[in-house]
Amino acid sequence: MLLSALFYGLFLGAGILPGGAPAQDATSTTRDEAAVLAPTRPLAAALFDLDTLPGVVRTDAPVPGWAISQGGETVGHIASTWEVIRSVGYSGRPIDILVALSMDGRIAGAELVRHSEPILTLGLSDQDISRFVGGFAGIDLADPEGRGAGPEMPEIISRATVTTGVIRDSILRTARLLAIGRGLVGGGGIDQLSFEPQSWAELAAIGAVQERSVSLSEARAALTEADPPIPEGDAPFITLWAGLMDPPTIGRNILGEYAYNKAIAELGAGRHLLFVGSQGVYSHRGIDWRRSGVFDRLQLSQNGLVFPLTDAGYTRIDEVAPEDAPPLRERSLFQIGGEGFDPAQPFELTLTASRAGGSGEEVSFDTVLDYQLPAQFVRKPPPEAAPLWHQTWQDSTFAIASVAAMQIALTLILLFQEPLVRRKRQWMYLRIGFLTLTLVYLGWILGGQLSVVQVIAFVQSLLTGFRWETFLIEPVIFILWAGVALGLLFWGRGVFCGWLCPFGALQELTNMIAKRFGVPQIAVPHALHERLWIIKYTLFMAILAVSFYSMTDALILAEVEPFKTAISMRMMRAWPFVAFVLVLLLAGLFIERFYCRYLCPLGAALAIPSKLKIFDWLRRRPQCGRECRLCETKCTVGAIDPLGRINPNECVLCMRCQVILNDPETCPVLKRRARKTAA
C-alpha cells in the first residue's frame, strides 16, 4: 500500500493524473448510477444548433426521453443511453450519453454526460472522447453505416477501442429505438403515406380485407336449441369482412377519399381504423350497443388482450367505394387500439351469434375471423448497425488466427515437454524465439497485453450485468483470455505469465542480455523472497477493493502495471510513466523477473484460480531439496522452495528446472549416477 501511495503521489505531482474523479464520473455512490441526467435547455439548444432556448418536456412512453420544441413546433427528441439501453462501459459502470434526434431521422448531436472509463490512464482526455461522441452528428439512421448522404461514422480511438466501441453501439441503438418510438422512422408501424388504386378483389387477394362466412346449416348445427330453429340452407347466416383502414391503399379504396380523410382526421392518438362489413340474416352490430355503448357481438383480441369495440369512435358507413364490392347489408368503422395493441401483428375478430332457446335461456356460438395486415403495408425498421465487435473480428482475421496458432503451439510444447527438455540447446532456442515473438508481435504489433484492469472489469460486469459484446470488441485480448482461462485450469498461471505476457518476455530477454554482459545477479534470501510476495497480492486486493468505491481511482491505482507504457504505448508517454518502467527493467537486470516476482497484481489475480489446476507435469526427484538445490537457485522467479517443492502460485512454466533435471552434465544426481555406472 505504501508503494501504491508513492506511485500515485509521483504521478499526481507530475500533473499526469488528476487530483480526483472528473466531474462526470458518478462512481462514488451506487445510487448516483441509477439517476438519469436530464438535458438542460442550453444543452438542448447546443445539440440542435438553436439560437434561442427551447422547451424541454419529459415523455415516458413508448421510449423514455424529452421532446424539444421551439415556437410551438417539435424540433427533435433527446434520450439517455443509460435509461434506454442501460449502456455499460469497460469499467462495468454506466456510460450515459444524451442522444439528440432531429425530426428527419438523423442524429442531431450527442453529449457524453457521465462515464467511469480509464481514458485518463490511456493518455486521453474527456475532450478527446467528447469530440468522438460529437462526430455522430448528421448520421442518417436509415443508413447507419454512413454510406448515404450523411457523414462517415467516427473512427474508433485506438487507445480506447472498447470504450469508444461501446459508445458507438450505445448511441446508434438508442437513436434507433428513439426514432422508432417517436415514429420518425419505420419500425413495426404501418404505412400511412403511400397510395395505389386497387379494387375490392385485388385487396381481398392480398389479404387486406379478410372474409369469414357461416352458412344457415352451420348456424343451425351450432344453435340446435334455438327457438324457432334456424332453417337449413347454403345461404349465409352471416358473412363477415374486416380490414384495417389506416394504410391509404386500403382505406381510400374502400371508404372513398372524402370518408377516409374525415375518418383519419378524427382518429385519436394511438388509435386505428377497423372496417367491418357483413351480409346475411344476422347483424354484426345488433341493437344493444345503443343502450350499453359496447358492441357486444364483436370482440377484438390480440396476444391474450381484449380490446372492446365501443360507440366512441364508431361510424356507420352507408356505402363503400369499390364497384366490385360484395352486396353488404351493414358497414361499420371502429376506432380500435389501446396499450398493448400492435396493428402490424395478427389479431382476431370474434363474432358471437346468439338466439333464444326453447327453455328460455339464450344459446350462442362464436366464429373467429383471423386478420393479419399484409407485409407490404408494414414499414420495415431502419437497418440496425452491426455491433462493432462483428467488424473488428472480420478485420482481425489474421491476428486472431496467428494468436490462436501461438496458443496451439504453446499447448503442444507443454503437452510434449519431455523430448524438448532433454535437448538443452533446442529448448533455449525455442524459449528465446517464443518470447521474442510474444514481445514483438503479440505485444508491440498486436497490443495483446493482458491487464489486471480486465480482471476488474470482468468482476464488475458480473455484478452490474455481464455483456459479451463489451469483451468481444478486442478480439486479440478475448482470444488470449480464452486460452489463459483453459491454461489456468490445466497448468496454472504459468501459461500466460511465462510464455504469453509481453512485459514478462521483455524482462526475461533483457535479463538474458544482462547476464551475457556479466551483470551480477542478486540472490534474494528465500525468507525475504516469500515475504515480498505480499506486495503483489496486496496490490491486487487494493485495486479490487477500490473499484467498488470508484473505478476511476482503481484504474489510476492499476497504473502500477507498466504494461500500457512499455507494451501498448511503446514508451510514447509522459516521463514519469517511462521512468517507472525503466526502474523496473533496471531492477530486472539484477533480479530476474523482478516485477513478476513482487509487484504484478495480474500475476496475483491469476495465481488465485491456479489453485484449481488439474495437471502437474513438472517432475521432481526425492533428492531435490535434500541432496541438491541447484534448481532452486536457477529458477526464473524463485518458485522452488529449499525443500525442492515447486510453488504453482509462482511458477511460470519456463521448464528450466526440467532441463536441469534431465541434463546429465548439469544435474548432480545424474552426474553421481554416471560416475557409479562408470565405476
Short mmCIF file of C-alpha atoms in Angstrom, two decimals, residues 136-550:
data_model
loop_
_atom_site.label_atom_id
_atom_site.label_comp_id
_atom_site.label_asym_id
_atom_site.label_seq_id
_atom_site.Cartn_x
_atom_site.Cartn_y
_atom_site.Cartn_z
CA PHE A 136 -22.04 11.23 -34.75
CA ALA A 137 -23.96 14.40 -35.65
CA GLY A 138 -25.63 14.01 -39.02
CA ILE A 139 -25.65 10.19 -39.14
CA ASP A 140 -28.76 9.03 -41.04
CA LEU A 141 -30.49 6.19 -39.18
CA ALA A 142 -31.83 4.89 -42.49
CA ASP A 143 -28.18 4.25 -43.39
CA PRO A 144 -26.32 3.88 -40.05
CA GLU A 145 -23.06 2.80 -41.66
CA GLY A 146 -22.76 6.20 -43.30
CA ARG A 147 -22.91 5.06 -46.90
CA GLY A 148 -25.59 7.59 -47.85
CA ALA A 149 -25.65 11.36 -47.79
CA GLY A 150 -24.72 11.56 -44.11
CA PRO A 151 -21.21 11.76 -42.69
CA GLU A 152 -18.99 8.75 -42.18
CA MET A 153 -19.04 7.02 -38.81
CA PRO A 154 -16.35 8.44 -36.48
CA GLU A 155 -13.18 6.37 -36.34
CA ILE A 156 -12.75 4.32 -33.17
CA ILE A 157 -9.94 5.68 -30.97
CA SER A 158 -7.25 3.02 -30.98
CA ARG A 159 -6.11 3.62 -27.40
CA ALA A 160 -9.69 3.31 -26.14
CA THR A 161 -11.12 0.73 -28.51
CA VAL A 162 -13.51 -0.86 -26.05
CA THR A 163 -14.75 2.40 -24.56
CA THR A 164 -15.35 4.12 -27.89
CA GLY A 165 -16.80 0.92 -29.33
CA VAL A 166 -19.36 0.74 -26.51
CA ILE A 167 -20.13 4.44 -27.01
CA ARG A 168 -20.68 3.91 -30.73
CA ASP A 169 -23.05 0.99 -30.27
CA SER A 170 -24.93 2.74 -27.45
CA ILE A 171 -25.52 5.91 -29.49
CA LEU A 172 -26.75 4.03 -32.56
CA ARG A 173 -29.01 1.66 -30.62
CA THR A 174 -30.56 4.43 -28.53
CA ALA A 175 -31.10 6.69 -31.55
CA ARG A 176 -32.75 3.86 -33.45
CA LEU A 177 -35.14 2.97 -30.60
CA LEU A 178 -35.97 6.64 -30.06
CA ALA A 179 -36.67 7.18 -33.76
CA ILE A 180 -38.94 4.14 -33.91
CA GLY A 181 -40.72 5.08 -30.69
CA ARG A 182 -41.40 8.62 -31.89
CA GLY A 183 -42.49 7.48 -35.35
CA LEU A 184 -39.67 9.32 -37.10
CA VAL A 185 -38.70 6.16 -39.00
CA GLY A 186 -40.42 2.89 -39.69
CA GLY A 187 -40.23 0.25 -37.05
CA GLY A 188 -43.10 -2.20 -36.75
CA GLY A 189 -45.54 0.62 -37.67
CA ILE A 190 -47.82 0.69 -40.68
CA ASP A 191 -47.61 2.60 -43.93
CA GLN A 192 -49.88 5.64 -43.72
CA LEU A 193 -48.47 7.52 -46.71
CA SER A 194 -48.35 5.55 -49.94
CA PHE A 195 -51.44 5.01 -52.11
CA GLU A 196 -52.18 2.77 -55.07
CA PRO A 197 -55.66 2.37 -56.65
CA GLN A 198 -56.96 -1.16 -56.18
CA SER A 199 -60.31 -2.93 -56.48
CA TRP A 200 -62.05 -4.90 -53.74
CA ALA A 201 -60.98 -8.16 -55.40
CA GLU A 202 -57.36 -7.04 -55.53
CA LEU A 203 -57.42 -6.03 -51.87
CA ALA A 204 -59.05 -9.35 -50.94
CA ALA A 205 -56.46 -11.25 -52.97
CA ILE A 206 -53.56 -9.78 -50.96
CA GLY A 207 -55.38 -10.22 -47.64
CA ALA A 208 -56.07 -6.54 -46.98
CA VAL A 209 -59.70 -7.50 -46.27
CA GLN A 210 -60.43 -10.90 -44.79
CA GLU A 211 -63.68 -12.88 -45.04
CA ARG A 212 -65.35 -15.34 -42.68
CA SER A 213 -68.68 -16.94 -43.65
CA VAL A 214 -71.17 -19.07 -41.70
CA SER A 215 -73.99 -20.74 -43.65
CA LEU A 216 -77.51 -21.30 -42.36
CA SER A 217 -76.84 -25.01 -41.97
CA GLU A 218 -73.67 -24.36 -39.96
CA ALA A 219 -75.54 -21.93 -37.71
CA ARG A 220 -78.39 -24.45 -37.24
CA ALA A 221 -75.87 -27.12 -36.18
CA ALA A 222 -74.27 -24.71 -33.71
CA LEU A 223 -77.63 -23.47 -32.33
CA THR A 224 -79.57 -26.71 -32.11
CA GLU A 225 -81.70 -25.45 -29.21
CA ALA A 226 -82.70 -22.19 -30.91
CA ASP A 227 -86.45 -21.48 -30.92
CA PRO A 228 -87.58 -21.03 -33.59
CA PRO A 229 -84.91 -23.19 -35.24
CA ILE A 230 -82.68 -21.78 -37.93
CA PRO A 231 -83.62 -23.12 -41.37
CA GLU A 232 -81.33 -25.33 -43.42
CA GLY A 233 -79.53 -23.96 -46.46
CA ASP A 234 -76.30 -22.78 -48.05
CA ALA A 235 -77.28 -19.14 -47.90
CA PRO A 236 -75.17 -17.07 -45.49
CA PHE A 237 -76.27 -16.84 -41.89
CA ILE A 238 -73.62 -14.14 -41.80
CA THR A 239 -70.63 -13.35 -43.98
CA LEU A 240 -68.17 -11.07 -42.24
CA TRP A 241 -65.46 -8.91 -43.83
CA ALA A 242 -62.87 -6.97 -41.88
CA GLY A 243 -59.77 -4.93 -42.62
CA LEU A 244 -57.52 -2.22 -41.21
CA MET A 245 -58.13 1.08 -42.95
CA ASP A 246 -55.05 3.05 -41.83
CA PRO A 247 -52.96 2.37 -44.96
CA PRO A 248 -54.32 4.70 -47.70
CA THR A 249 -54.16 1.91 -50.28
CA ILE A 250 -56.75 0.04 -48.21
CA GLY A 251 -58.71 2.83 -46.57
CA ARG A 252 -59.10 5.23 -49.51
CA ASN A 253 -60.01 2.47 -51.93
CA ILE A 254 -62.74 1.04 -49.67
CA LEU A 255 -64.14 4.17 -47.99
CA GLY A 256 -63.52 6.70 -50.72
CA GLU A 257 -61.24 9.72 -50.43
CA TYR A 258 -63.65 12.01 -48.58
CA ALA A 259 -64.79 9.47 -45.97
CA TYR A 260 -61.22 8.23 -45.47
CA ASN A 261 -59.78 11.71 -44.91
CA LYS A 262 -62.59 12.56 -42.49
CA ALA A 263 -62.05 9.35 -40.51
CA ILE A 264 -58.28 9.88 -40.33
CA ALA A 265 -58.76 13.49 -39.20
CA GLU A 266 -60.99 12.33 -36.32
CA LEU A 267 -58.64 9.49 -35.34
CA GLY A 268 -57.33 9.75 -31.79
CA ALA A 269 -53.68 9.33 -30.82
CA GLY A 270 -52.65 5.70 -30.73
CA ARG A 271 -55.90 4.62 -32.40
CA HIS A 272 -56.51 2.75 -35.65
CA LEU A 273 -59.41 2.22 -38.05
CA LEU A 274 -61.12 -1.15 -38.41
CA PHE A 275 -63.72 -1.68 -41.13
CA VAL A 276 -66.34 -4.39 -40.56
CA GLY A 277 -68.92 -5.29 -43.20
CA SER A 278 -71.45 -8.11 -43.29
CA GLN A 279 -74.30 -9.68 -45.21
CA GLY A 280 -76.80 -12.38 -44.26
CA VAL A 281 -79.67 -12.75 -41.84
CA TYR A 282 -77.59 -11.92 -38.75
CA SER A 283 -76.39 -8.43 -37.86
CA HIS A 284 -72.84 -7.89 -36.61
CA ARG A 285 -73.98 -4.76 -34.75
CA GLY A 286 -77.29 -5.65 -33.17
CA ILE A 287 -79.17 -3.01 -31.17
CA ASP A 288 -77.95 -3.48 -27.59
CA TRP A 289 -74.98 -1.16 -28.21
CA ARG A 290 -77.37 1.80 -28.32
CA ARG A 291 -78.04 1.30 -24.60
CA SER A 292 -74.68 -0.02 -23.35
CA GLY A 293 -72.34 1.76 -25.74
CA VAL A 294 -70.50 -1.55 -26.32
CA PHE A 295 -70.80 -3.72 -29.41
CA ASP A 296 -71.15 -6.96 -27.51
CA ARG A 297 -71.47 -9.11 -30.64
CA LEU A 298 -67.90 -8.25 -31.70
CA GLN A 299 -64.72 -8.65 -29.72
CA LEU A 300 -61.18 -7.79 -30.80
CA SER A 301 -58.28 -9.65 -29.17
CA GLN A 302 -54.52 -9.86 -29.64
CA ASN A 303 -51.95 -11.85 -27.66
CA GLY A 304 -54.46 -12.60 -24.90
CA LEU A 305 -55.52 -8.95 -24.55
CA VAL A 306 -59.12 -7.94 -25.29
CA PHE A 307 -59.93 -4.58 -26.89
CA PRO A 308 -63.68 -3.85 -26.75
CA LEU A 309 -65.45 -2.08 -29.61
CA THR A 310 -67.50 0.86 -28.33
CA ASP A 311 -69.64 3.62 -29.74
CA ALA A 312 -66.81 6.07 -29.03
CA GLY A 313 -65.23 6.41 -32.44
CA TYR A 314 -67.90 4.32 -34.22
CA THR A 315 -69.04 5.49 -37.63
CA ARG A 316 -71.81 3.99 -39.72
CA ILE A 317 -70.80 3.66 -43.36
CA ASP A 318 -73.65 3.90 -45.87
CA GLU A 319 -71.72 2.65 -48.87
CA VAL A 320 -68.26 1.59 -49.94
CA ALA A 321 -66.35 2.91 -52.93
CA PRO A 322 -65.27 -0.18 -54.94
CA GLU A 323 -67.72 -1.11 -57.68
CA ASP A 324 -66.88 -4.79 -57.29
CA ALA A 325 -67.57 -4.83 -53.53
CA PRO A 326 -69.97 -7.56 -52.34
CA PRO A 327 -73.57 -6.51 -51.53
CA LEU A 328 -73.06 -5.60 -47.88
CA ARG A 329 -76.05 -5.31 -45.58
CA GLU A 330 -74.14 -3.46 -42.82
CA ARG A 331 -70.95 -1.41 -42.89
CA SER A 332 -69.19 -0.17 -39.74
CA LEU A 333 -66.00 1.73 -38.98
CA PHE A 334 -64.48 1.44 -35.49
CA GLN A 335 -61.60 3.23 -33.82
CA ILE A 336 -59.57 0.50 -32.14
CA GLY A 337 -56.36 0.29 -30.15
CA GLY A 338 -55.04 0.75 -26.68
CA GLU A 339 -51.99 -0.19 -24.68
CA GLY A 340 -50.54 -3.45 -25.96
CA PHE A 341 -52.20 -3.36 -29.38
CA ASP A 342 -49.93 -3.56 -32.42
CA PRO A 343 -51.68 -3.13 -35.79
CA ALA A 344 -48.76 -4.78 -37.58
CA GLN A 345 -49.28 -8.03 -35.66
CA PRO A 346 -52.08 -10.63 -36.17
CA PHE A 347 -55.33 -10.19 -34.24
CA GLU A 348 -58.69 -11.96 -34.00
CA LEU A 349 -62.17 -10.55 -34.52
CA THR A 350 -64.71 -12.77 -32.75
CA LEU A 351 -68.42 -12.64 -33.65
CA THR A 352 -70.82 -14.03 -31.05
CA ALA A 353 -74.16 -15.12 -32.55
CA SER A 354 -77.00 -15.82 -30.13
CA ARG A 355 -80.67 -16.83 -30.25
CA ALA A 356 -83.35 -17.54 -27.69
CA GLY A 357 -83.54 -21.21 -26.70
CA GLY A 358 -86.56 -23.39 -26.18
CA SER A 359 -86.06 -23.41 -22.42
CA GLY A 360 -85.98 -19.64 -22.27
CA GLU A 361 -82.21 -19.41 -21.99
CA GLU A 362 -80.08 -17.83 -24.67
CA VAL A 363 -77.83 -20.08 -26.77
CA SER A 364 -74.84 -18.82 -28.74
CA PHE A 365 -71.73 -19.74 -30.71
CA ASP A 366 -68.56 -17.90 -31.68
CA THR A 367 -66.91 -17.58 -35.04
CA VAL A 368 -63.44 -16.10 -35.39
CA LEU A 369 -62.01 -14.05 -38.24
CA ASP A 370 -58.21 -14.03 -38.19
CA TYR A 371 -56.62 -10.90 -39.59
CA GLN A 372 -53.01 -10.09 -40.49
CA LEU A 373 -52.12 -6.83 -42.21
CA PRO A 374 -50.24 -7.70 -45.42
CA ALA A 375 -46.48 -7.27 -45.14
CA GLN A 376 -46.42 -4.67 -47.91
CA PHE A 377 -48.25 -2.25 -45.60
CA VAL A 378 -45.86 -2.76 -42.66
CA ARG A 379 -42.94 -0.36 -42.56
CA LYS A 380 -39.66 -2.10 -42.01
CA PRO A 381 -37.50 -0.64 -39.24
CA PRO A 382 -34.26 1.04 -40.29
CA PRO A 383 -31.33 -1.34 -40.55
CA GLU A 384 -29.56 -1.68 -37.24
CA ALA A 385 -25.85 -1.06 -37.38
CA ALA A 386 -23.94 -4.26 -36.74
CA PRO A 387 -22.23 -4.30 -33.33
CA LEU A 388 -18.67 -3.09 -33.58
CA TRP A 389 -17.27 -6.43 -32.49
CA HIS A 390 -18.61 -8.03 -35.69
CA GLN A 391 -16.49 -5.70 -37.80
CA THR A 392 -13.42 -5.93 -35.57
CA TRP A 393 -13.44 -9.72 -35.77
CA GLN A 394 -13.77 -9.60 -39.55
CA ASP A 395 -10.92 -7.11 -39.81
CA SER A 396 -8.70 -9.10 -37.44
CA THR A 397 -8.85 -12.49 -39.12
CA PHE A 398 -5.07 -12.83 -39.49
CA ALA A 399 -4.36 -11.55 -35.97
CA ILE A 400 -6.92 -13.96 -34.49
CA ALA A 401 -5.52 -16.90 -36.46
CA SER A 402 -1.92 -16.08 -35.54
CA VAL A 403 -2.67 -15.70 -31.82
CA ALA A 404 -4.64 -18.94 -31.88
CA ALA A 405 -1.67 -20.59 -33.62
CA MET A 406 0.67 -19.33 -30.89
CA GLN A 407 -1.61 -20.78 -28.23
CA ILE A 408 -1.86 -24.11 -30.04
CA ALA A 409 1.93 -24.23 -30.39
CA LEU A 410 2.32 -23.47 -26.68
CA THR A 411 -0.16 -26.21 -25.84
CA LEU A 412 1.89 -28.70 -27.84
CA ILE A 413 5.08 -27.53 -26.10
CA LEU A 414 3.56 -28.10 -22.68
CA LEU A 415 1.94 -31.40 -23.63
CA PHE A 416 5.10 -32.85 -25.16
CA GLN A 417 7.71 -31.20 -22.98
CA GLU A 418 9.66 -34.38 -22.22
CA PRO A 419 11.54 -34.65 -25.56
CA LEU A 420 12.13 -30.90 -25.55
CA VAL A 421 13.66 -30.52 -22.07
CA ARG A 422 16.15 -33.29 -22.86
CA ARG A 423 17.65 -31.08 -25.56
CA LYS A 424 19.07 -28.10 -23.74
CA ARG A 425 20.15 -26.10 -26.77
CA GLN A 426 16.90 -26.63 -28.69
CA TRP A 427 14.91 -25.68 -25.60
CA MET A 428 16.89 -22.45 -25.24
CA TYR A 429 16.41 -21.50 -28.89
CA LEU A 430 12.70 -22.27 -28.70
CA ARG A 431 12.34 -20.32 -25.47
CA ILE A 432 14.12 -17.23 -26.80
CA GLY A 433 12.26 -17.40 -30.10
CA PHE A 434 8.84 -17.73 -28.49
CA LEU A 435 9.49 -14.90 -26.02
CA THR A 436 10.71 -12.66 -28.85
CA LEU A 437 7.55 -13.43 -30.83
CA THR A 438 5.45 -12.67 -27.76
CA LEU A 439 7.17 -9.35 -27.14
CA VAL A 440 7.44 -8.02 -30.68
CA TYR A 441 4.45 -9.47 -32.47
CA LEU A 442 1.90 -10.19 -29.75
CA GLY A 443 2.82 -7.17 -27.62
CA TRP A 444 4.14 -4.31 -29.72
CA ILE A 445 2.37 -5.10 -33.00
CA LEU A 446 -0.96 -6.60 -31.91
CA GLY A 447 -1.22 -4.94 -28.50
CA GLY A 448 -2.03 -8.29 -26.90
CA GLN A 449 -1.07 -7.39 -23.34
CA LEU A 450 -3.48 -8.58 -20.69
CA SER A 451 -4.00 -6.41 -17.64
CA VAL A 452 -5.46 -6.50 -14.16
CA VAL A 453 -7.86 -3.82 -15.43
CA GLN A 454 -9.56 -6.52 -17.50
CA VAL A 455 -9.89 -8.73 -14.43
CA ILE A 456 -11.51 -5.88 -12.50
CA ALA A 457 -13.78 -5.08 -15.47
CA PHE A 458 -14.86 -8.72 -15.61
CA VAL A 459 -15.67 -8.80 -11.89
CA GLN A 460 -17.60 -5.54 -12.12
CA SER A 461 -19.54 -6.77 -15.16
CA LEU A 462 -20.65 -9.87 -13.25
CA LEU A 463 -22.11 -7.59 -10.60
CA THR A 464 -23.67 -4.97 -12.88
CA GLY A 465 -24.85 -7.08 -15.82
CA PHE A 466 -22.49 -9.15 -17.94
CA ARG A 467 -22.36 -8.32 -21.65
CA TRP A 468 -20.31 -10.42 -24.02
CA GLU A 469 -20.24 -7.57 -26.55
CA THR A 470 -18.05 -5.45 -24.29
CA PHE A 471 -15.30 -8.05 -24.19
CA LEU A 472 -15.65 -9.15 -27.81
CA ILE A 473 -14.67 -5.72 -29.14
CA GLU A 474 -10.98 -6.61 -28.64
CA PRO A 475 -10.64 -9.96 -30.46
CA VAL A 476 -6.93 -10.50 -29.67
CA ILE A 477 -7.50 -9.85 -25.96
CA PHE A 478 -10.58 -12.07 -25.98
CA ILE A 479 -8.73 -14.95 -27.66
CA LEU A 480 -5.87 -14.57 -25.20
CA TRP A 481 -8.15 -14.62 -22.19
CA ALA A 482 -9.98 -17.67 -23.54
CA GLY A 483 -6.69 -19.52 -23.84
CA VAL A 484 -5.46 -18.30 -20.46
CA ALA A 485 -8.69 -19.50 -18.82
CA LEU A 486 -8.09 -23.01 -20.14
CA GLY A 487 -4.42 -22.77 -19.27
CA LEU A 488 -5.27 -21.88 -15.66
CA LEU A 489 -7.42 -24.98 -15.45
CA PHE A 490 -4.81 -27.32 -16.94
CA TRP A 491 -1.42 -25.93 -15.89
CA GLY A 492 -1.88 -22.77 -13.80
CA ARG A 493 -0.80 -19.16 -14.25
CA GLY A 494 2.48 -20.05 -15.96
CA VAL A 495 0.77 -20.48 -19.35
CA PHE A 496 0.36 -16.73 -19.56
CA CYS A 497 3.00 -15.35 -17.22
CA GLY A 498 5.81 -17.50 -18.57
CA TRP A 499 5.02 -17.52 -22.28
CA LEU A 500 2.31 -15.08 -23.40
CA CYS A 501 2.98 -11.96 -21.32
CA PRO A 502 4.86 -9.41 -23.48
CA PHE A 503 6.21 -7.49 -20.49
CA GLY A 504 7.31 -10.73 -18.84
CA ALA A 505 9.10 -11.62 -22.09
CA LEU A 506 10.76 -8.19 -22.12
CA GLN A 507 12.06 -8.72 -18.58
CA GLU A 508 13.42 -12.19 -19.29
CA LEU A 509 15.07 -11.21 -22.57
CA THR A 510 16.73 -8.13 -21.07
CA ASN A 511 17.96 -10.21 -18.14
CA MET A 512 19.46 -12.74 -20.57
CA ILE A 513 21.34 -9.91 -22.27
CA ALA A 514 22.46 -8.58 -18.89
CA LYS A 515 23.84 -11.99 -17.91
CA ARG A 516 25.63 -12.22 -21.24
CA PHE A 517 27.43 -8.98 -20.39
CA GLY A 518 28.29 -10.20 -16.91
CA VAL A 519 25.80 -8.19 -14.87
CA PRO A 520 25.87 -9.74 -11.37
CA GLN A 521 22.66 -11.40 -10.21
CA ILE A 522 21.27 -10.76 -6.74
CA ALA A 523 20.09 -13.86 -4.91
CA VAL A 524 17.19 -12.82 -2.66
CA PRO A 525 17.09 -14.96 0.53
CA HIS A 526 14.10 -17.25 0.43
CA ALA A 527 12.66 -15.92 3.70
CA LEU A 528 12.67 -12.37 2.32
CA HIS A 529 11.59 -13.59 -1.10
CA GLU A 530 8.43 -15.17 0.32
CA ARG A 531 7.52 -12.07 2.31
CA LEU A 532 7.88 -9.80 -0.70
CA TRP A 533 5.12 -11.76 -2.43
CA ILE A 534 2.71 -9.97 -0.10
CA ILE A 535 3.14 -6.79 -2.14
CA LYS A 536 1.55 -8.02 -5.37
CA TYR A 537 -1.33 -9.76 -3.61
CA THR A 538 -1.98 -6.64 -1.57
CA LEU A 539 -1.90 -4.53 -4.72
CA PHE A 540 -4.45 -6.75 -6.41
CA MET A 541 -6.80 -6.73 -3.43
CA ALA A 542 -6.39 -2.95 -3.10
CA ILE A 543 -7.27 -2.36 -6.76
CA LEU A 544 -10.26 -4.70 -6.50
CA ALA A 545 -11.49 -3.09 -3.28
CA VAL A 546 -11.09 0.46 -4.59
CA SER A 547 -13.03 -0.47 -7.75
CA PHE A 548 -16.17 -0.93 -5.64
CA TYR A 549 -15.82 2.64 -4.46
CA SER A 550 -14.53 4.37 -7.59
#
